[in-house]
Each structure stands twice: as C-alpha cells, then as structure tokens.
C-alpha cells in the first residue's frame, strides 16, 4: 500500500519531537560532559575566565545540543521508516528539515525583536544544523524507493 508523502512528513515531524526528548534524556544522563571546568587552570592561576567560558559553551552546551539534534533526526527518520512504508522517505525527511528550519528562523527573528543576540540563539542554530545532519544522514542510509512508490 502506497502512503502519501504528507503522512510521512507528519510522522517525521512528530518523531523529531520524540527524538529531541530522547536526546535530552541522553544529555541529562551523560551530565553534558564538562560541568564548570577550569580550562588549563587559567582562572585559578591568572584570573582569566574567558577561555574557560568559551570551553564551557562549546563542550558543555554546544556539542551536547548538536548531538541531541543529530539523535533527533535519526530517531525521526527511523520512526518514519517504520510507520510510513511506501512513501518517498528521503523527500519527507528534507521537507521536515525545511519545516523545522522555517520554524527556527521565525523564532530567531521573533527573539531578536525582543532581545539581542544571545548564546541561546546560537545554541538554537547549532541544533538546527545538527537536525539537518541527522535527517540527511539517516535519509541517505535509507533504501531507494521502489518503482511502485515513485509512480
């Protein structure tokens, strides 16, 4: 039975939400890598905090957020593959990425009207890139659609 691409997009979008929850739980379990580390003891020795803050942002927030989004993309495509058989899954994954990107751009523009550019906005962009990488990587590993799904 051939299913429609819109159904696969809906399943992938809901799967992305579930994937963000699973990725967030994995981040919580892992402890988000570095909690208040003193990068090269610069703060203790010289009172310099900036390298430590940058290190904390990259390894304590940025990379875990990126990994959470990649996990969300893979889980979304995996759920879509199991539920929406027969649809063009690669196309549905790219449409889902486009929907999430549009939503992210809307939120970023709305947030910039209220506040200035913050690290939270940067983390949102990192998650958007991670979601695209997860969706595209998982969609690339899917088997090619059959002739009946194309027609």
PDB file of C-alpha atoms in Angstrom:
ATOM      1  CA  UNK A   1       0.000   0.000   0.000  1.00  0.00           C
ATOM      2  CA  UNK A   2       1.441   3.341  -1.080  1.00  0.00           C
ATOM      3  CA  UNK A   3       1.224   6.096   1.504  1.00  0.00           C
ATOM      4  CA  UNK A   4       1.394   9.788   0.883  1.00  0.00           C
ATOM      5  CA  UNK A   5       4.448  11.929   1.490  1.00  0.00           C
ATOM      6  CA  UNK A   6       2.464  14.335   3.678  1.00  0.00           C
ATOM      7  CA  UNK A   7       1.775  11.492   6.120  1.00  0.00           C
ATOM      8  CA  UNK A   8       5.479  10.652   6.217  1.00  0.00           C
ATOM      9  CA  UNK A   9       6.267  14.341   6.879  1.00  0.00           C
ATOM     10  CA  UNK A  10       3.773  14.420   9.768  1.00  0.00           C
ATOM     11  CA  UNK A  11       5.235  11.236  11.236  1.00  0.00           C
ATOM     12  CA  UNK A  12       8.791  12.572  10.830  1.00  0.00           C
ATOM     13  CA  UNK A  13       7.863  15.873  12.489  1.00  0.00           C
ATOM     14  CA  UNK A  14       6.348  14.101  15.486  1.00  0.00           C
ATOM     15  CA  UNK A  15       9.310  11.733  15.513  1.00  0.00           C
ATOM     16  CA  UNK A  16      11.627  14.742  15.672  1.00  0.00           C
ATOM     17  CA  UNK A  17       9.888  15.929  18.829  1.00  0.00           C
ATOM     18  CA  UNK A  18      10.281  12.468  20.349  1.00  0.00           C
ATOM     19  CA  UNK A  19      13.902  12.422  19.221  1.00  0.00           C
ATOM     20  CA  UNK A  20      14.598  15.726  20.966  1.00  0.00           C
ATOM     21  CA  UNK A  21      13.157  14.243  24.164  1.00  0.00           C
ATOM     22  CA  UNK A  22      15.327  11.119  23.860  1.00  0.00           C
ATOM     23  CA  UNK A  23      18.391  13.224  23.023  1.00  0.00           C
ATOM     24  CA  UNK A  24      17.668  15.471  26.015  1.00  0.00           C
ATOM     25  CA  UNK A  25      17.438  12.447  28.295  1.00  0.00           C
ATOM     26  CA  UNK A  26      20.763  11.190  26.967  1.00  0.00           C
ATOM     27  CA  UNK A  27      22.292  14.630  27.602  1.00  0.00           C
ATOM     28  CA  UNK A  28      20.914  14.548  31.138  1.00  0.00           C
ATOM     29  CA  UNK A  29      22.290  11.060  31.777  1.00  0.00           C
ATOM     30  CA  UNK A  30      25.716  11.910  30.348  1.00  0.00           C
ATOM     31  CA  UNK A  31      25.962  15.024  32.519  1.00  0.00           C
ATOM     32  CA  UNK A  32      26.534  17.229  29.465  1.00  0.00           C
ATOM     33  CA  UNK A  33      30.294  16.492  29.553  1.00  0.00           C
ATOM     34  CA  UNK A  34      32.004  19.341  31.353  1.00  0.00           C
ATOM     35  CA  UNK A  35      30.382  20.938  34.346  1.00  0.00           C
ATOM     36  CA  UNK A  36      32.333  24.018  35.464  1.00  0.00           C
ATOM     37  CA  UNK A  37      35.807  23.021  34.359  1.00  0.00           C
ATOM     38  CA  UNK A  38      38.761  25.381  34.664  1.00  0.00           C
ATOM     39  CA  UNK A  39      40.332  25.399  31.188  1.00  0.00           C
ATOM     40  CA  UNK A  40      44.116  24.972  31.583  1.00  0.00           C
ATOM     41  CA  UNK A  41      43.759  26.393  35.124  1.00  0.00           C
ATOM     42  CA  UNK A  42      43.718  29.906  33.649  1.00  0.00           C
ATOM     43  CA  UNK A  43      41.122  31.098  36.138  1.00  0.00           C
ATOM     44  CA  UNK A  44      42.915  29.629  39.132  1.00  0.00           C
ATOM     45  CA  UNK A  45      46.375  30.842  38.127  1.00  0.00           C
ATOM     46  CA  UNK A  46      45.749  34.156  36.378  1.00  0.00           C
ATOM     47  CA  UNK A  47      42.093  35.063  36.973  1.00  0.00           C
ATOM     48  CA  UNK A  48      41.295  34.812  33.262  1.00  0.00           C
ATOM     49  CA  UNK A  49      37.788  33.438  32.795  1.00  0.00           C
ATOM     50  CA  UNK A  50      37.111  33.948  29.091  1.00  0.00           C
ATOM     51  CA  UNK A  51      38.824  30.785  27.745  1.00  0.00           C
ATOM     52  CA  UNK A  52      37.004  28.728  30.362  1.00  0.00           C
ATOM     53  CA  UNK A  53      33.655  30.274  29.407  1.00  0.00           C
ATOM     54  CA  UNK A  54      34.295  29.543  25.734  1.00  0.00           C
ATOM     55  CA  UNK A  55      35.340  25.981  26.582  1.00  0.00           C
ATOM     56  CA  UNK A  56      32.238  25.561  28.757  1.00  0.00           C
ATOM     57  CA  UNK A  57      29.986  26.858  25.980  1.00  0.00           C
ATOM     58  CA  UNK A  58      31.492  24.622  23.307  1.00  0.00           C
ATOM     59  CA  UNK A  59      31.864  21.396  25.271  1.00  0.00           C
ATOM     60  CA  UNK A  60      29.207  21.901  27.932  1.00  0.00           C
ATOM     61  CA  UNK A  61      26.397  23.287  25.791  1.00  0.00           C
ATOM     62  CA  UNK A  62      27.195  23.429  22.066  1.00  0.00           C
ATOM     63  CA  UNK A  63      28.334  19.891  21.326  1.00  0.00           C
ATOM     64  CA  UNK A  64      25.673  18.228  23.533  1.00  0.00           C
ATOM     65  CA  UNK A  65      22.968  20.318  21.817  1.00  0.00           C
ATOM     66  CA  UNK A  66      24.370  19.330  18.431  1.00  0.00           C
ATOM     67  CA  UNK A  67      24.390  15.648  19.398  1.00  0.00           C
ATOM     68  CA  UNK A  68      20.846  15.933  20.750  1.00  0.00           C
ATOM     69  CA  UNK A  69      19.651  17.286  17.402  1.00  0.00           C
ATOM     70  CA  UNK A  70      21.509  14.621  15.398  1.00  0.00           C
ATOM     71  CA  UNK A  71      19.889  11.937  17.567  1.00  0.00           C
ATOM     72  CA  UNK A  72      16.501  13.603  16.999  1.00  0.00           C
ATOM     73  CA  UNK A  73      17.000  13.480  13.227  1.00  0.00           C
ATOM     74  CA  UNK A  74      17.995   9.819  13.247  1.00  0.00           C
ATOM     75  CA  UNK A  75      15.099   8.819  15.513  1.00  0.00           C
ATOM     76  CA  UNK A  76      12.627  10.786  13.388  1.00  0.00           C
ATOM     77  CA  UNK A  77      13.701   9.040  10.191  1.00  0.00           C
ATOM     78  CA  UNK A  78      13.735   5.661  11.939  1.00  0.00           C
ATOM     79  CA  UNK A  79      10.158   6.143  13.196  1.00  0.00           C
ATOM     80  CA  UNK A  80       9.078   7.427   9.777  1.00  0.00           C
ATOM     81  CA  UNK A  81      10.604   4.390   8.083  1.00  0.00           C
ATOM     82  CA  UNK A  82       8.689   2.032  10.372  1.00  0.00           C
ATOM     83  CA  UNK A  83       5.315   3.814  10.186  1.00  0.00           C
ATOM     84  CA  UNK A  84       5.083   5.356   6.700  1.00  0.00           C
ATOM     85  CA  UNK A  85       6.028   2.500   4.407  1.00  0.00           C
ATOM     86  CA  UNK A  86       5.813   3.192   0.712  1.00  0.00           C
ATOM     87  CA  UNK A  87       6.183   6.969   0.836  1.00  0.00           C
ATOM     88  CA  UNK A  88       9.151   8.879  -0.542  1.00  0.00           C
ATOM     89  CA  UNK A  89      11.056   8.949   2.754  1.00  0.00           C
ATOM     90  CA  UNK A  90      14.018  10.990   1.540  1.00  0.00           C
ATOM     91  CA  UNK A  91      11.739  13.749   0.322  1.00  0.00           C
ATOM     92  CA  UNK A  92       9.732  13.620   3.547  1.00  0.00           C
ATOM     93  CA  UNK A  93      12.906  13.977   5.640  1.00  0.00           C
ATOM     94  CA  UNK A  94      14.012  17.028   3.644  1.00  0.00           C
ATOM     95  CA  UNK A  95      10.544  18.620   3.911  1.00  0.00           C
ATOM     96  CA  UNK A  96      10.621  18.032   7.668  1.00  0.00           C
ATOM     97  CA  UNK A  97      14.030  19.709   7.857  1.00  0.00           C
ATOM     98  CA  UNK A  98      12.658  22.646   5.891  1.00  0.00           C
ATOM     99  CA  UNK A  99       9.680  22.950   8.230  1.00  0.00           C
ATOM    100  CA  UNK A 100      11.922  22.918  11.299  1.00  0.00           C
ATOM    101  CA  UNK A 101      14.262  25.452   9.662  1.00  0.00           C
ATOM    102  CA  UNK A 102      11.360  27.783   8.886  1.00  0.00           C
ATOM    103  CA  UNK A 103      10.107  27.460  12.458  1.00  0.00           C
ATOM    104  CA  UNK A 104      13.619  28.148  13.768  1.00  0.00           C
ATOM    105  CA  UNK A 105      14.032  31.240  11.568  1.00  0.00           C
ATOM    106  CA  UNK A 106      10.670  32.549  12.760  1.00  0.00           C
ATOM    107  CA  UNK A 107      11.665  32.040  16.398  1.00  0.00           C
ATOM    108  CA  UNK A 108      15.065  33.656  15.850  1.00  0.00           C
ATOM    109  CA  UNK A 109      13.575  36.733  14.179  1.00  0.00           C
ATOM    110  CA  UNK A 110      10.899  36.986  16.852  1.00  0.00           C
ATOM    111  CA  UNK A 111      13.503  36.651  19.607  1.00  0.00           C
ATOM    112  CA  UNK A 112      15.780  39.255  18.037  1.00  0.00           C
ATOM    113  CA  UNK A 113      12.944  41.782  18.238  1.00  0.00           C
ATOM    114  CA  UNK A 114      12.682  41.232  21.980  1.00  0.00           C
ATOM    115  CA  UNK A 115      16.297  40.607  22.985  1.00  0.00           C
ATOM    116  CA  UNK A 116      19.676  40.906  21.348  1.00  0.00           C
ATOM    117  CA  UNK A 117      21.722  38.007  20.012  1.00  0.00           C
ATOM    118  CA  UNK A 118      22.417  35.622  22.902  1.00  0.00           C
ATOM    119  CA  UNK A 119      24.105  32.273  23.316  1.00  0.00           C
ATOM    120  CA  UNK A 120      20.666  30.651  23.468  1.00  0.00           C
ATOM    121  CA  UNK A 121      20.029  31.780  19.895  1.00  0.00           C
ATOM    122  CA  UNK A 122      23.409  30.383  18.892  1.00  0.00           C
ATOM    123  CA  UNK A 123      22.504  27.052  20.521  1.00  0.00           C
ATOM    124  CA  UNK A 124      19.237  27.039  18.557  1.00  0.00           C
ATOM    125  CA  UNK A 125      21.197  27.446  15.331  1.00  0.00           C
ATOM    126  CA  UNK A 126      23.579  24.656  16.374  1.00  0.00           C
ATOM    127  CA  UNK A 127      20.572  22.418  16.966  1.00  0.00           C
ATOM    128  CA  UNK A 128      19.168  23.332  13.559  1.00  0.00           C
ATOM    129  CA  UNK A 129      22.421  22.327  11.865  1.00  0.00           C
ATOM    130  CA  UNK A 130      22.527  19.123  13.910  1.00  0.00           C
ATOM    131  CA  UNK A 131      18.953  18.276  12.959  1.00  0.00           C
ATOM    132  CA  UNK A 132      19.743  18.713   9.271  1.00  0.00           C
ATOM    133  CA  UNK A 133      22.808  16.492   9.598  1.00  0.00           C
ATOM    134  CA  UNK A 134      20.794  13.839  11.420  1.00  0.00           C
ATOM    135  CA  UNK A 135      17.904  13.922   8.949  1.00  0.00           C
ATOM    136  CA  UNK A 136      20.121  13.954   5.858  1.00  0.00           C
ATOM    137  CA  UNK A 137      22.436  11.216   7.145  1.00  0.00           C
ATOM    138  CA  UNK A 138      19.568   8.956   8.134  1.00  0.00           C
ATOM    139  CA  UNK A 139      17.706   9.633   4.876  1.00  0.00           C
ATOM    140  CA  UNK A 140      20.843   8.833   2.869  1.00  0.00           C
ATOM    141  CA  UNK A 141      21.080   5.444   4.559  1.00  0.00           C
ATOM    142  CA  UNK A 142      17.509   4.525   3.620  1.00  0.00           C
ATOM    143  CA  UNK A 143      16.964   2.050   0.803  1.00  0.00           C
ATOM    144  CA  UNK A 144      15.996   3.509  -2.548  1.00  0.00           C
ATOM    145  CA  UNK A 145      12.219   3.813  -3.078  1.00  0.00           C
ATOM    146  CA  UNK A 146      10.639   1.058  -5.102  1.00  0.00           C
ATOM    147  CA  UNK A 147       9.126   1.696  -8.530  1.00  0.00           C
ATOM    148  CA  UNK A 148       5.597   1.431  -7.116  1.00  0.00           C
ATOM    149  CA  UNK A 149       6.311   4.227  -4.614  1.00  0.00           C
ATOM    150  CA  UNK A 150       7.579   6.528  -7.372  1.00  0.00           C
ATOM    151  CA  UNK A 151       4.653   6.060  -9.747  1.00  0.00           C
TER     152      UNK A 151
END
